[in-house]
XYZ file of C-alpha atoms in Angstrom:
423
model
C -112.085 -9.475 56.551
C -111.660 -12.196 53.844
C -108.534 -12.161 52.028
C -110.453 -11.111 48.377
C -111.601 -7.816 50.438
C -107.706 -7.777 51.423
C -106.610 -7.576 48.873
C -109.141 -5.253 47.165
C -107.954 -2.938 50.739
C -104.412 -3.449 49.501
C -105.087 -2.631 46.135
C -106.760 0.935 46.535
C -103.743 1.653 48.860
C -101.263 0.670 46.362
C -103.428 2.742 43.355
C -102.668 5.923 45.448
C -99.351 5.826 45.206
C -98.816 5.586 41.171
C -98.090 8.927 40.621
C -96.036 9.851 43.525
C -94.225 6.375 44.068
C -94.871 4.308 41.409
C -92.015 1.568 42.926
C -94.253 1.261 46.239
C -96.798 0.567 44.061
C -95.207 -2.060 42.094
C -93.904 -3.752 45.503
C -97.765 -3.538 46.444
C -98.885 -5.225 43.945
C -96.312 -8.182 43.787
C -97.282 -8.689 47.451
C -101.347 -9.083 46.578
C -100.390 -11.324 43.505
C -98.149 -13.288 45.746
C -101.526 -14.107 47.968
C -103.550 -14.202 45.672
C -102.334 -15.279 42.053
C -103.554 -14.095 38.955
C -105.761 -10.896 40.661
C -106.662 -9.161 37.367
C -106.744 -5.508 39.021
C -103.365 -6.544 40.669
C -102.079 -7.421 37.524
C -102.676 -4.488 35.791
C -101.654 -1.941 38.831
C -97.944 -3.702 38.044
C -98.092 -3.178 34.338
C -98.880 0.544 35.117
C -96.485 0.548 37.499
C -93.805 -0.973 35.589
C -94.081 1.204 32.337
C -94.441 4.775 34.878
C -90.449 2.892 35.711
C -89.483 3.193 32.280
C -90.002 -0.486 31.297
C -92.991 -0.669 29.085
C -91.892 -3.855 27.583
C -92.505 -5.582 30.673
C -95.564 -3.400 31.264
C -96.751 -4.780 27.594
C -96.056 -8.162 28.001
C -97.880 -8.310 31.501
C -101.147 -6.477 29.732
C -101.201 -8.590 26.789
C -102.249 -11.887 28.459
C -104.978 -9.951 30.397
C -106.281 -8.171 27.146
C -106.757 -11.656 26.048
C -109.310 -12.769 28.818
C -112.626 -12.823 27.921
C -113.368 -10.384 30.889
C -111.250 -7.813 28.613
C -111.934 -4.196 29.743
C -111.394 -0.560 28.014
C -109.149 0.524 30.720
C -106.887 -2.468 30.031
C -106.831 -1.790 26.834
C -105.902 1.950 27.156
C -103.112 0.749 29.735
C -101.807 -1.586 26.836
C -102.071 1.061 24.478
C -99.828 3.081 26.982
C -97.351 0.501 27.215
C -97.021 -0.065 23.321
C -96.555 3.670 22.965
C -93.983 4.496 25.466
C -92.198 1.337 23.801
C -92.435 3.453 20.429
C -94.845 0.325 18.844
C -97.175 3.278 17.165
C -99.638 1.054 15.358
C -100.111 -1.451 18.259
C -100.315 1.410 20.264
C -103.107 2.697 17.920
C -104.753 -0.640 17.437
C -104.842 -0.963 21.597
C -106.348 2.401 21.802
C -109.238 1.843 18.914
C -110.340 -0.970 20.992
C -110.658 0.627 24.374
C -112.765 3.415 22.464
C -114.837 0.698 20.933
C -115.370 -0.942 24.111
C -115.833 2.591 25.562
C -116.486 5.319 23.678
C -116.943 7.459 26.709
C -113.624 7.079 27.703
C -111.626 10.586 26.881
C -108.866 9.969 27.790
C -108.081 6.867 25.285
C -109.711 9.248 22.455
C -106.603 11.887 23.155
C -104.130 9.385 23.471
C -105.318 7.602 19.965
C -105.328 11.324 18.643
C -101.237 11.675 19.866
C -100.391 7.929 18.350
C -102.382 9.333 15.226
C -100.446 12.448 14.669
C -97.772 10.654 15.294
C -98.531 7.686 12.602
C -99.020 11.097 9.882
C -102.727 10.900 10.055
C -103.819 14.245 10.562
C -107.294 13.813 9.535
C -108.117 10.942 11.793
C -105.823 12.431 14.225
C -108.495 15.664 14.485
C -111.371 13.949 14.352
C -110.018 11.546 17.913
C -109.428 14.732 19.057
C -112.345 16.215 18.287
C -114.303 13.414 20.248
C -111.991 13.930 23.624
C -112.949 17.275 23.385
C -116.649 16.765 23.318
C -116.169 14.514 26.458
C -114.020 16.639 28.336
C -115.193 19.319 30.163
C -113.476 21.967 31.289
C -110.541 21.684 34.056
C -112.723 23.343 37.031
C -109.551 25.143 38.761
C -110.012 27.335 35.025
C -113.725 28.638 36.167
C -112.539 31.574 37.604
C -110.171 32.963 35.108
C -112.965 32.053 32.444
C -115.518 34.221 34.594
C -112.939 37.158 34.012
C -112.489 36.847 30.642
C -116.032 36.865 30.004
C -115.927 40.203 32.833
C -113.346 41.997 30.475
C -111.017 41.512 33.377
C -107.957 40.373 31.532
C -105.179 40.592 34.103
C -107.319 39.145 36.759
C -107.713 36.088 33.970
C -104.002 36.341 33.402
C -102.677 35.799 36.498
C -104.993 32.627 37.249
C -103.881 31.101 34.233
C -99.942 31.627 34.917
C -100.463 30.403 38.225
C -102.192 27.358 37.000
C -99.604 26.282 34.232
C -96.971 27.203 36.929
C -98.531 23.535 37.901
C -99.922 22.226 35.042
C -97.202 23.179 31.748
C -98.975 21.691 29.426
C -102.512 22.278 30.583
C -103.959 23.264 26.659
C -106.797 24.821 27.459
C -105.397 27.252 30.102
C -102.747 28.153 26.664
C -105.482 28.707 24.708
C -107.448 30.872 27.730
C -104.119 32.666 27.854
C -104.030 33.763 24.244
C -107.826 35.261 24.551
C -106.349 37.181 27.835
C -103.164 38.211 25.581
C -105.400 39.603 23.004
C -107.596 41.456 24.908
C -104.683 43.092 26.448
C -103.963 44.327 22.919
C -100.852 41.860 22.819
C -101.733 39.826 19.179
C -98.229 39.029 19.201
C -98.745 37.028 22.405
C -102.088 35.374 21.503
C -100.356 33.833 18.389
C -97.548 32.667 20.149
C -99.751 31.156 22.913
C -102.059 29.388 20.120
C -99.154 28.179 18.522
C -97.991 26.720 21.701
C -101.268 24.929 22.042
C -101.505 23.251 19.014
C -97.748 22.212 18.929
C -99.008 20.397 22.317
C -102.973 19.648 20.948
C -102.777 19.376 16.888
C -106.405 18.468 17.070
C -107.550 21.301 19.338
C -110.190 22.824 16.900
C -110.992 25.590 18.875
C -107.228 26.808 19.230
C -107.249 26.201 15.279
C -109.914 28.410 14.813
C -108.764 30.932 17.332
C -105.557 31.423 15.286
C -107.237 31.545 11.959
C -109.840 34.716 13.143
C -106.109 36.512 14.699
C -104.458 35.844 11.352
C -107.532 36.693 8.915
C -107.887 39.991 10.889
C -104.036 40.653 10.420
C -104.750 39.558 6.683
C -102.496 36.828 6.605
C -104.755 35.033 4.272
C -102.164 32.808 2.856
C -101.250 31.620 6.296
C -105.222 31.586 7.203
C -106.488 29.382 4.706
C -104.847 25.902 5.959
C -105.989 25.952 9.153
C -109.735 26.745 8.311
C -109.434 23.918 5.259
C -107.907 21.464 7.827
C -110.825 22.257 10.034
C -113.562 21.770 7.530
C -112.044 18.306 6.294
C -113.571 16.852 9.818
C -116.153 19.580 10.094
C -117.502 20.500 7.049
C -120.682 21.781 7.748
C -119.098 24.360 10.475
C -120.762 27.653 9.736
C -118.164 29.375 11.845
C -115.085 28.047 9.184
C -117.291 28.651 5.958
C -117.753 32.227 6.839
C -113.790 32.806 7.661
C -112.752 31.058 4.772
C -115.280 33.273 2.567
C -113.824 36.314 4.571
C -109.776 35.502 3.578
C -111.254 34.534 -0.232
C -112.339 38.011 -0.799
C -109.285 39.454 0.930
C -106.804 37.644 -1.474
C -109.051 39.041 -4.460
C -111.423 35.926 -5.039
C -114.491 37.604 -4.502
C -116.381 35.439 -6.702
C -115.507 31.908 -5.121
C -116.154 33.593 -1.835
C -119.580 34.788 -3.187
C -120.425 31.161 -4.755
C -119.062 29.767 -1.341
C -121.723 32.312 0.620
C -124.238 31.631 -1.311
C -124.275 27.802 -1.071
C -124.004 28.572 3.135
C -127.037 30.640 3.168
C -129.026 28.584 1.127
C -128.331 25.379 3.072
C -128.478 27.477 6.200
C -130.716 30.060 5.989
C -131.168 30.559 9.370
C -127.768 31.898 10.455
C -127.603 35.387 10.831
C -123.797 35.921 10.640
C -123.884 34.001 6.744
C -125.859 36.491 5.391
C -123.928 39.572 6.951
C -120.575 37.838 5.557
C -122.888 37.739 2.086
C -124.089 41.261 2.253
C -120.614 42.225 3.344
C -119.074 40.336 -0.252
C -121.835 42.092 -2.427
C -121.597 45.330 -0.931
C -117.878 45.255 -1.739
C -118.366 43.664 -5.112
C -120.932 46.939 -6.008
C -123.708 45.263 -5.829
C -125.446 47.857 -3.105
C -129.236 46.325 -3.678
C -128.412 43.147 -3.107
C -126.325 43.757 -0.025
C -129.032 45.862 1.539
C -131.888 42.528 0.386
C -129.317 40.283 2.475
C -128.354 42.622 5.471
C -132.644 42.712 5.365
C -132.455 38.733 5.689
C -130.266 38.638 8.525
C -132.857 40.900 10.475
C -135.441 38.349 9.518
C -133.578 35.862 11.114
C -132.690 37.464 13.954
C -135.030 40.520 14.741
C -132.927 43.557 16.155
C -129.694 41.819 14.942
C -126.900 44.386 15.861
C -124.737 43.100 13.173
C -127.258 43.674 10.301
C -128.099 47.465 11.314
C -124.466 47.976 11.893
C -123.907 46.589 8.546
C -126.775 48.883 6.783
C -125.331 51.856 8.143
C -122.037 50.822 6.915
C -123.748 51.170 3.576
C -123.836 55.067 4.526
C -125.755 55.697 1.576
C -128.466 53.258 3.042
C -131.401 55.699 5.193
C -133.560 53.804 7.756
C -137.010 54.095 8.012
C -139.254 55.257 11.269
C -139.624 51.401 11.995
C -136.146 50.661 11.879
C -135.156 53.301 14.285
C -138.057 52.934 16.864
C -136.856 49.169 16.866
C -133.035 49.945 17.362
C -134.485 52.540 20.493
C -136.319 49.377 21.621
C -133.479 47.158 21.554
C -131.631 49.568 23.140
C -133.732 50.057 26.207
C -133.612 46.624 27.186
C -130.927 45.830 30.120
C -129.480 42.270 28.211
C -128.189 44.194 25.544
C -124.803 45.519 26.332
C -120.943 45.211 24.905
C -120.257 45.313 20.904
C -123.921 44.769 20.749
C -124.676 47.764 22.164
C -122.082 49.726 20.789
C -122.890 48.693 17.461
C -126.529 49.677 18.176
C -125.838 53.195 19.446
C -123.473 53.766 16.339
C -126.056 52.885 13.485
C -129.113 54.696 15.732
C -126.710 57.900 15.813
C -126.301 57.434 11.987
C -130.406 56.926 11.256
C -131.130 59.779 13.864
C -128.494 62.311 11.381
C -129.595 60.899 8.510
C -133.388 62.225 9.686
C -131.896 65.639 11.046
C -132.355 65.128 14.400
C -128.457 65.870 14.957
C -128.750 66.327 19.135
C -130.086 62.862 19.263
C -127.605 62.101 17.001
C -125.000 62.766 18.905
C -126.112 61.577 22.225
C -125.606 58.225 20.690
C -122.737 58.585 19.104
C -121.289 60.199 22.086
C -122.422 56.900 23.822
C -121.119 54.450 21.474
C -117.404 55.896 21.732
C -117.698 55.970 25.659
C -118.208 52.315 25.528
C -115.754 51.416 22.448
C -113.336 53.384 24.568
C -113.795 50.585 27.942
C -112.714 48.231 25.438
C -109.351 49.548 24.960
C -106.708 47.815 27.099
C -103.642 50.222 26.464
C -100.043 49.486 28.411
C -97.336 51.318 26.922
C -95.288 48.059 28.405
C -96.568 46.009 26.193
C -96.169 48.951 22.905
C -92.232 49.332 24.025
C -92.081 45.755 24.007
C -93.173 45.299 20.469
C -91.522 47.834 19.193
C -88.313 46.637 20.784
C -88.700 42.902 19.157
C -89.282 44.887 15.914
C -86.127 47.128 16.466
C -84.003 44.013 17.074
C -85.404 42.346 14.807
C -84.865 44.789 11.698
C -81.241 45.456 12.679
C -78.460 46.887 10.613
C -77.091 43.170 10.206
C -80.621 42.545 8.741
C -80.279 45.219 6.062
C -76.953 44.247 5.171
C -77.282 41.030 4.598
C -79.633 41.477 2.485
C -78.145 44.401 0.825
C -78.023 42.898 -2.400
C -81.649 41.563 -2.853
C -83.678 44.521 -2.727
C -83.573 47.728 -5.075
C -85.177 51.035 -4.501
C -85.766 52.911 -7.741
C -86.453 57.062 -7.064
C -88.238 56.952 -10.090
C -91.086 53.981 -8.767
C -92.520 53.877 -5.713
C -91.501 51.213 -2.858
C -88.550 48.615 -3.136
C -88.748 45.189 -5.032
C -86.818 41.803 -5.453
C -84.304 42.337 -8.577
């Protein structure tokens, strides 16, 4: 064996042990530079070595000469970027990771680590959109395939227990967190899924999906106020996402701004006209705003779009003064009869057939499918009176006697008006 394959031998040895025993690794690598001075890979194996032992000025100074060479590489780069960071030099740190991504913009994990020196340099929106980029590149961790097949199952303690037992090893794994708060809330535990997605982003800032998770839980508990930043923050590096444009048109109207939600809707669906859930959020605003013709026109597009959509004859039945017609009902049966259709989909469909069969007179048929539709609404239900007492404990703590009486002199109840308010 010639000493270059050696040390190469050496060197893969010596790699192995970085996480477990980074000092081995270190001594390895002195004793390939010592036979063989200068060994680039060597070089940078001790600078890894040295900053995982809490010296990252050394770890700098020994990456900085090789980041000079003209053989430069994005992994030295990252490692440099490393070093500057765990040193607390942010914008070398930042200026180290920009070039590994440059020299490699495959390379996740420099795109997450230039997020983190980001955030931590106040740059939130270049801070997301790093993020955003290591997200696209990474998939997901495989030992998370089976609690994702549960979730998607509607097995939620089957998912739950994977995940615990996989940030048992992994703390700080973000997308188990975020997997975590979807089990939480399909256990009926909101409190839970906020916490968890709170978690996550403390951890991931940049973690859109998280983001966007915790602005649907607080826009159905209609927190608007608390809403609103996260979906603006996600449309300042995203702001063609049809998914944030409808939420944010859904809190506007909930806060009483119907008619910058309608504007808002009406600018999606014209430069989108081919997304079916715009024009329910549209016919949803001017159904609500009065305007009954118009809703029913726009619930009519989304069925264009999407022929049998369950959301559009959900939303006509909704309208309850709305009456389908023989072709709308023979092609809700249809849709019905296939085997692909099945969850809120079908549930949706049996409800709005039921109300089109009544509306026609045809009451047993009628109630076959709305007989249906609550047998399968019901399978949704996760109920554990655990989880109830355990709510209503936090709230009974919470809203203790020491609560009331400290603030005792803040609120007045009048007999003669109704509720209590701020003198």
């Amino acid at each position: 064996m010639t000493p270059s394959a050696s040390a190469d031998l050496e060197l893969m040895r010596a790699s192995l042990l970085l996480e477990s025993d980074p000092a081995a690794a270190a001594r390895s690598a002195n004793e390939i530079l010592a036979g063989s001075p200068g060994h680039p890979a060597a070089r940078l194996l001790l600078a890894t070595a040295r900053r995982k032992l809490g010296d990252p000025a050394a770890a700098a100074a020994l990456l900085e000469s090789l980041a000079s060479a003209r053989d430069d590489s994005p992994v030295r780069q990252l490692e440099l970027g490393r070093a500057y960071a765990a040193a607390g030099r942010n914008a070398e740190a930042v200026t180290a990771f920009r070039r590994a991504v440059a020299l490699d913009e495959g390379l996740a994990d420099a795109w997450r680590e230039l997020a983190e020196q980001l955030f931590v340099a106040g740059d939130t929106v270049e801070g997301d959109r790093a993020y955003a980029r290591y997200y696209q590149l990474s998939p997901e961790p495989p030992e998370l395939s089976d609690a994702i097949v549960a979730l998607a199952g509607n097995r939620p303690k089957v998912a739950d227990t994977l995940l615990r037992q996989r940030l048992q090893h992994v703390p700080h794994d973000v997308v188990a967190l975020r997997l975590l708060a979807k089990t939480a809330a399909q256990l009926g535990d909101d409190v839970e899924a906020e916490r968890r997605l709170n978690e996550t982003l403390a951890l991931a800032p940049g973690y859109a999906a998280a983001r966007y998770d915790l602005a649907r839980l607080l826009n159905g508990y209609q927190r608007i106020e608390e809403m609103l930043p996260h979906v603006e923050r996600l449309l300042v590096c995203d702001p063609g996402n049809i998914d944030c444009l409808n939420l944010k048109a859904e809190g506007l109207r909930y806060i009483g701004r119907g008619d910058e939600a309608l504007a808002l809707m009406e600018q999606v669906t014209a430069n989108h006209p081919d997304e079916e859930q715009s024009w329910i959020v549209y016919g949803t605003l001017l159904r609500e705003l009065g305007e009954q013709a118009r809703a029913i026109e726009t619930f009519r597009r989304a069925l264009a779009v999407r022929p049998g959509s369950s959301f559009a004859y959900s939303s006509l039945a909704n309208l309850k003064t709305f009456r389908f017609d023989s072709a709308d009902l023979e092609a809700m049966q249809r849709r019905l009869e296939l085997p692909s259709v099945r969850g809120a989909e079908r549930i949706r469909l049996e409800f709005a057939l039921g109300k089109g069969l009544e509306d026609t007179g045809e009451f047993a048929d009628s109630f076959e499918h709305y007989a249906q539709g609550n047998r399968l609404q019901r399978a949704t239900f996760f109920y554990d009176p655990r989880i109830i007492t355990a709510e209503v404990q936090r709230w009974r703590t919470f809203y203790s006697e020491r609560f009331f009486k400290a603030r005792a002199n803040y609120w007045t109840c009048q007999p003669s008006r109704s509720g209590c308010y701020p003198e």
